[in-house]
Short mmCIF file of C-alpha atoms in Angstrom, two decimals:
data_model
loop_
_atom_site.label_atom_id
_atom_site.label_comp_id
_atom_site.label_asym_id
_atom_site.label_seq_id
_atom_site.Cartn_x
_atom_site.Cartn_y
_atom_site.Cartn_z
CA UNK A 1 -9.68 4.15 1.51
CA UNK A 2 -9.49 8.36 0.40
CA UNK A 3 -7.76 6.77 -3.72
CA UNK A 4 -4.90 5.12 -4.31
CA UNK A 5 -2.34 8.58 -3.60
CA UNK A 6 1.08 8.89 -2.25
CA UNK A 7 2.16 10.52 0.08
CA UNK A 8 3.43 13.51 -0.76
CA UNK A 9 0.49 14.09 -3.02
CA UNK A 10 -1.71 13.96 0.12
CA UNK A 11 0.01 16.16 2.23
CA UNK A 12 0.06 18.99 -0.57
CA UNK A 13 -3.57 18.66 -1.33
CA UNK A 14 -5.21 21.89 -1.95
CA UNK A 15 -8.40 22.27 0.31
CA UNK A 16 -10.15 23.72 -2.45
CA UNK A 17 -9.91 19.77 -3.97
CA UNK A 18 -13.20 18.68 -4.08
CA UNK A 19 -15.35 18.34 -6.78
CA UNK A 20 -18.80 17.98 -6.13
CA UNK A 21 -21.21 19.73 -9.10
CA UNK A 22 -20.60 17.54 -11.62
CA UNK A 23 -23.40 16.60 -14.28
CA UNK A 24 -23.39 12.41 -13.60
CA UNK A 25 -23.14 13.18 -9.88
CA UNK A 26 -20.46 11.54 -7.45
CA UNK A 27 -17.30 13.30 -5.80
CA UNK A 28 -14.40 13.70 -7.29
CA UNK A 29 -10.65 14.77 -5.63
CA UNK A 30 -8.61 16.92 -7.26
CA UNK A 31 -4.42 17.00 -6.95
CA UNK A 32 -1.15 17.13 -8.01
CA UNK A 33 -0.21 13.60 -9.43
CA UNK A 34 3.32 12.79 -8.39
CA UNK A 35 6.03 11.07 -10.73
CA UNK A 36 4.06 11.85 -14.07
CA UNK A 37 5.22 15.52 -15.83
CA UNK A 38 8.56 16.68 -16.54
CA UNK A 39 11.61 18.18 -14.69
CA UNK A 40 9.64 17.77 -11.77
CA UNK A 41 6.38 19.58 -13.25
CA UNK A 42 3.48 17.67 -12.36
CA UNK A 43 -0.06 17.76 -14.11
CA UNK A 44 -3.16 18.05 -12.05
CA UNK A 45 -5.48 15.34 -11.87
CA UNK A 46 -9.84 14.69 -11.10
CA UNK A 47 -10.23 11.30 -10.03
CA UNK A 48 -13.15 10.08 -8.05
CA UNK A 49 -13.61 9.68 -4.23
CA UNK A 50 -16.24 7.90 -2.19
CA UNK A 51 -18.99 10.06 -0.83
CA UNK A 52 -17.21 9.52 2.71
CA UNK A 53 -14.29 10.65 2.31
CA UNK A 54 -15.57 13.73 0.60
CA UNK A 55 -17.37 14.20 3.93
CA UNK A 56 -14.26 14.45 5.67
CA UNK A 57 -12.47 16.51 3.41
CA UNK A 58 -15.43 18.67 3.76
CA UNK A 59 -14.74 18.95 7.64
CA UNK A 60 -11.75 19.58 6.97
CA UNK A 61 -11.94 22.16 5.26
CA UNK A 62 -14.21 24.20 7.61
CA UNK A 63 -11.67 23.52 10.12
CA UNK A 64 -9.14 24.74 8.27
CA UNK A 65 -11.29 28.02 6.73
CA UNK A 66 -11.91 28.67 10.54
CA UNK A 67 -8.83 28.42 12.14
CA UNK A 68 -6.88 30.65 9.10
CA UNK A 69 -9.10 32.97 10.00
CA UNK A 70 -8.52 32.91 13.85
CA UNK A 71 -4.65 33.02 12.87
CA UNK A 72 -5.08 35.78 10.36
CA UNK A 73 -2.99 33.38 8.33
CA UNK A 74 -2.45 34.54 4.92
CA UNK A 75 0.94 32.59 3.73
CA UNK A 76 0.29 29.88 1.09
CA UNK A 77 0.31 27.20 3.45
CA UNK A 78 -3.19 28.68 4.45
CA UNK A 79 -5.25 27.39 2.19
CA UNK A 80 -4.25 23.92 2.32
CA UNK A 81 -6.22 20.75 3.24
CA UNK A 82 -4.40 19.57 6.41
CA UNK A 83 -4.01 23.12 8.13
CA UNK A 84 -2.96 21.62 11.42
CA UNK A 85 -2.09 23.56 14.26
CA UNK A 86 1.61 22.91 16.40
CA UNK A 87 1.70 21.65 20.18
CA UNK A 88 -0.13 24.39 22.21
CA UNK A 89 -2.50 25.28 19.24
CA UNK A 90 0.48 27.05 18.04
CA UNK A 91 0.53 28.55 14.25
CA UNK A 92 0.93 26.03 11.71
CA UNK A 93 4.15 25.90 10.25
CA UNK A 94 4.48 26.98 6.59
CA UNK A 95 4.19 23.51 5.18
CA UNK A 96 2.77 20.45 6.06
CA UNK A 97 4.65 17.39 6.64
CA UNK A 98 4.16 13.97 6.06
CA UNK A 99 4.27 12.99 9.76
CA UNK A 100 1.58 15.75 10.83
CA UNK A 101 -0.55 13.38 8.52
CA UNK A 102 0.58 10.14 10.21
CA UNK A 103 -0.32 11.65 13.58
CA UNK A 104 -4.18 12.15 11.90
CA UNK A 105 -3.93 8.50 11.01
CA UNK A 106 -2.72 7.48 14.51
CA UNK A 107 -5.30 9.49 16.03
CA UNK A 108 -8.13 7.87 13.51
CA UNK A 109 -6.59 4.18 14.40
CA UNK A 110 -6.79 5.04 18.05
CA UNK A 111 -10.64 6.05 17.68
CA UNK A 112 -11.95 3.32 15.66
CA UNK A 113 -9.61 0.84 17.55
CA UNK A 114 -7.40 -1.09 15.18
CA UNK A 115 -5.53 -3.94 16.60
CA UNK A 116 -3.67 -4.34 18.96
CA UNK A 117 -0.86 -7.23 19.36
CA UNK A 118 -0.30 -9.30 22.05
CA UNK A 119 3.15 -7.52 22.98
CA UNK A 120 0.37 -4.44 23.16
CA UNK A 121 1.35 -2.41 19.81
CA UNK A 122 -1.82 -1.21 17.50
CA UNK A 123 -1.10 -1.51 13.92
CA UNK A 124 -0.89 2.45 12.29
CA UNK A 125 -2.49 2.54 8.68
CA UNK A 126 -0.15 4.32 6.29
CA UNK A 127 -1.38 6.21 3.00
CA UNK A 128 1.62 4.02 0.95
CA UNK A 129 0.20 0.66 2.62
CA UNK A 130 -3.46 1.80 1.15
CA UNK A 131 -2.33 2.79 -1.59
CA UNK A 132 -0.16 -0.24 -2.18
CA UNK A 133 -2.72 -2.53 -0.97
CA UNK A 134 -5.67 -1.31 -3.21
CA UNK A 135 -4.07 -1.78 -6.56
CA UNK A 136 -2.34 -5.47 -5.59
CA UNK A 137 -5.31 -6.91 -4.01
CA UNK A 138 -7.69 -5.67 -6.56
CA UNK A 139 -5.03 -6.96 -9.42
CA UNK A 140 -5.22 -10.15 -7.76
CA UNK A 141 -9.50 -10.69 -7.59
CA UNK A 142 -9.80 -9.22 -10.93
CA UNK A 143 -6.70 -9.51 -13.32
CA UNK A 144 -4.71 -7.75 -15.99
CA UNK A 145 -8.60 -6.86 -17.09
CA UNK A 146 -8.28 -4.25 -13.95
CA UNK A 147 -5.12 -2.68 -15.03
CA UNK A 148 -6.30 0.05 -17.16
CA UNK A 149 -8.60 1.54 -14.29
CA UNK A 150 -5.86 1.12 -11.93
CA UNK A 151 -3.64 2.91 -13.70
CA UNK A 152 -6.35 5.84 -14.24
CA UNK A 153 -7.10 5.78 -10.44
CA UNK A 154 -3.34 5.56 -9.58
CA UNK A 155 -2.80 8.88 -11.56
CA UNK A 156 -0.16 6.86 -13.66
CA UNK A 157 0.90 8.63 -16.64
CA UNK A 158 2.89 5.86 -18.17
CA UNK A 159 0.72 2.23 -18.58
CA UNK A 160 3.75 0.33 -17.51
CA UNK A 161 4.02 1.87 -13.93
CA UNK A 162 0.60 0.05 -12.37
CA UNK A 163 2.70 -3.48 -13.36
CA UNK A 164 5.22 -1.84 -10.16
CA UNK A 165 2.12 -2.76 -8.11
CA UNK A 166 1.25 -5.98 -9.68
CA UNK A 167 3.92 -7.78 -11.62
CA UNK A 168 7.42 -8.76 -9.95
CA UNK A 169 9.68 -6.48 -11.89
CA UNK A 170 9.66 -3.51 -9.67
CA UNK A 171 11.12 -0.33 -11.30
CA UNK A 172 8.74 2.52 -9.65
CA UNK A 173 11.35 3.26 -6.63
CA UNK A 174 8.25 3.73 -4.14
CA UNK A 175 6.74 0.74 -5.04
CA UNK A 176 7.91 -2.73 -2.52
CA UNK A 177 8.37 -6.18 -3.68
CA UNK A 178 5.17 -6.94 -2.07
CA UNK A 179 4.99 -10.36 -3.06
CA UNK A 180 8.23 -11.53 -3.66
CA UNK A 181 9.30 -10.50 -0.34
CA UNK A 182 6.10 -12.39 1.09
CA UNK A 183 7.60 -15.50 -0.09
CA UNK A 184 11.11 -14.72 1.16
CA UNK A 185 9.61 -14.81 4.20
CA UNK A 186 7.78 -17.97 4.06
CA UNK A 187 10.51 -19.98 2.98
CA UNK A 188 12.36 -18.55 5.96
CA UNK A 189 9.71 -19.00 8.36
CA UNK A 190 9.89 -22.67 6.89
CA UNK A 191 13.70 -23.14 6.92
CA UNK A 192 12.89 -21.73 11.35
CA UNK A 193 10.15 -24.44 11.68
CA UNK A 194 7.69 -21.60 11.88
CA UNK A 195 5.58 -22.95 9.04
CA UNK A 196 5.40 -26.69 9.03
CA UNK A 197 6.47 -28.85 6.00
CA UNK A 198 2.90 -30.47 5.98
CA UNK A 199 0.54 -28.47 3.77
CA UNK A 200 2.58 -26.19 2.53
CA UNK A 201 4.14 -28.66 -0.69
CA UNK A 202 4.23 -26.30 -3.24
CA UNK A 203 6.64 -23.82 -0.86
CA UNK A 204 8.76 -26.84 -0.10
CA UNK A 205 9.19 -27.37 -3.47
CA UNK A 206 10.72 -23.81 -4.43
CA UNK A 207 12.59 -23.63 -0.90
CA UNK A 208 14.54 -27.23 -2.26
CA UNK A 209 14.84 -25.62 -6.23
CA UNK A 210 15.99 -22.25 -4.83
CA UNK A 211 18.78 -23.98 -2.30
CA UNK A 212 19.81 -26.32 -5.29
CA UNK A 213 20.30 -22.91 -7.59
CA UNK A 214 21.85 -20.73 -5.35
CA UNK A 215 24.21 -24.35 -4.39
CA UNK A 216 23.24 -22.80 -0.68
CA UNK A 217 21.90 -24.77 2.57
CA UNK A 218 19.94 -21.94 3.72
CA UNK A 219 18.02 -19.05 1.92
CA UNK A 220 19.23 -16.98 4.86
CA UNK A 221 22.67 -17.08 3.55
CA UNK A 222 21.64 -15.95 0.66
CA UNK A 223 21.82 -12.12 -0.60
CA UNK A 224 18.39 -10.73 -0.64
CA UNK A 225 18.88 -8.63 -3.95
CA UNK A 226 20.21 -11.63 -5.57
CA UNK A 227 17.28 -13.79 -4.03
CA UNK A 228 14.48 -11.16 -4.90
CA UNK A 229 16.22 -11.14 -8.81
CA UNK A 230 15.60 -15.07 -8.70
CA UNK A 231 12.11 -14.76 -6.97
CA UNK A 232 11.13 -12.39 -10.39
CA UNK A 233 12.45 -14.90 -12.58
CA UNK A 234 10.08 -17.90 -11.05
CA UNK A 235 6.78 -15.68 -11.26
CA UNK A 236 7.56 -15.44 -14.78
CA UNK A 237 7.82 -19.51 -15.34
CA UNK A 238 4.46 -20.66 -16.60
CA UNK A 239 5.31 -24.06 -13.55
CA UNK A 240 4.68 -21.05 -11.29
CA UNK A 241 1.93 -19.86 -9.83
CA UNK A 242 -0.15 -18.35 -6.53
CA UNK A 243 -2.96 -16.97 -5.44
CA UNK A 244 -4.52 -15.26 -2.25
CA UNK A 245 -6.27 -16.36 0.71
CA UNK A 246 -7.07 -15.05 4.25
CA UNK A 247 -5.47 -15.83 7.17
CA UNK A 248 -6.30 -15.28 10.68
CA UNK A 249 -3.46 -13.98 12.89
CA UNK A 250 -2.53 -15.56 15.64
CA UNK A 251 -0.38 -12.79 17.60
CA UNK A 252 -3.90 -10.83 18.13
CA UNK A 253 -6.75 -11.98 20.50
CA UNK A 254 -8.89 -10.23 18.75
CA UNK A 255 -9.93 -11.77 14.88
CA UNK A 256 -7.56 -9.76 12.97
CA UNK A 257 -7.39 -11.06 9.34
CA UNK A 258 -4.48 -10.59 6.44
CA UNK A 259 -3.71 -12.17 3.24
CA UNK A 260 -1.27 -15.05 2.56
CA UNK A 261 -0.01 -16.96 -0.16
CA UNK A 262 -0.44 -20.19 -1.30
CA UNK A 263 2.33 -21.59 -4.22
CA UNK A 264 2.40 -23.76 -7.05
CA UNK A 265 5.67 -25.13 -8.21
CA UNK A 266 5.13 -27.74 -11.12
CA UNK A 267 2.92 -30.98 -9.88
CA UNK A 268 3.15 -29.48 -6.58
CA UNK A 269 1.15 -26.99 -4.67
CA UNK A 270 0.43 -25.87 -1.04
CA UNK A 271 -2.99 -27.47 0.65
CA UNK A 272 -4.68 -23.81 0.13
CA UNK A 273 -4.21 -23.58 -3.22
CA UNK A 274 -7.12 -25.19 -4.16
CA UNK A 275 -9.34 -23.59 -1.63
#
């Protein structure tokens, strides 16, 4: 994990970015953050970095010192962090693109060997999915006591954007209904027979009291914005109520783990809710 960044702020990073004489020690990265000036002026940013990943940016920025020089490069594009050469070692175009940084990732998954499925496709890490992941997972071990330094890691200008990550009401358009759309796809999983009625009470429960308000006999048939809008209402109800666990999934041989859900819905919960 480099922060919680976007992607657009990682692709434009600077490779003079890192911070590393600082009086209480540590490394720090320096960028643009995205989304929080005015007519699309952005402030700049310190936030801090684990001593790893200011390793790599360190590489990196040999690399890229090095092969400017070998190109006699001296456009701006030069002096940024991912200087990465075209097919053929070709010179690098004048701006880097989000995708040359996917291919890094791809590269780094292929390396370290991330998962592969059984119809043989390896799961790709993406900054937004890291980024996206930090804050909600780290919301949900240690509450709306974490939101403050989420927000300050998150480079979010404006306290109300980190609830984007961790509250239902989505208004950040780069943010995803993470967990609403988690349970939309529970309920259908349970309406396929995919997820068994047995353990599982407290979905049950909302699958029957979101049929009976949308006067619908499947959720399928019902329009996902309109579903998502009643999926924020129920987090809100104080009857409501999840919380995380790990699950082991079963479409890898290997042990690949992720997180799932487990709901409460009045009197009635899922077996994992209490565990």
């Amino acid at each position: 994990m480099l922060k919680p960044i976007r992607n657009k702020e990682i692709s434009h990073l600077d490779r003079a970015c890192l911070w590393l004489d600082n009086p209480g020690g540590g490394a720090f990265l320096e960028h643009e953050a995205g989304k929080a000036g005015q007519i699309g002026i952005n402030p700049d940013i310190i936030r801090p970095i684990p001593s790893l990943t200011a390793r790599a940016i360190q590489l990196l920025q040999v690399l890229g010192v090095g092969l400017s020089k070998i190109y006699n490069d001296e456009r701006p594009h030069a002096e940024k962090l991912f200087y990465i050469p075209g097919r053929g070692f070709k010179l690098p175009p004048p701006k880097c693109n989000m995708w040359k940084v996917n291919l890094c990732l791809n590269s780094f998954c292929e390396i370290i060997n991330t998962p592969i499925d059984k119809k043989g496709r390896r799961w790709y890490i993406r900054v937004h999915e890291m980024r996206k992941f930090f804050l909600l997972i780290t919301h949900r071990h240690y509450g709306d006591g974490s939101k403050e330094l989420l927000r300050y890691l998150a480079g979010h200008a404006d306290r109300r954007n980190i609830d984007d990550y961790t509250a239902y009401d989505i208004s950040d358009a780069e943010a995803i209904r993470y967990e609403s759309e988690c349970i939309d796809d529970k309920l259908i999983a349970l309406e396929l027979g995919v997820l068994t009625k047995e353990g599982n009470d407290g979905l049950v429960a909302l699958h029957a009291e979101a049929l009976k308000h949308f006067d619908a006999t499947s959720i399928s048939t019902i329009s996902k914005s309109e579903f998502m809008k009643y999926l924020d209402k129920v987090g809100y109800r104080s009857d409501f109520d999840m919380k995380t666990y790990s699950i082991r999934l079963e479409n890898y041989d290997a042990e690949v783990y992720a997180i799932d859900f487990a709901i409460k819905l009045g009197e009635r919960k899922d077996e994992k809710y209490d565990k």
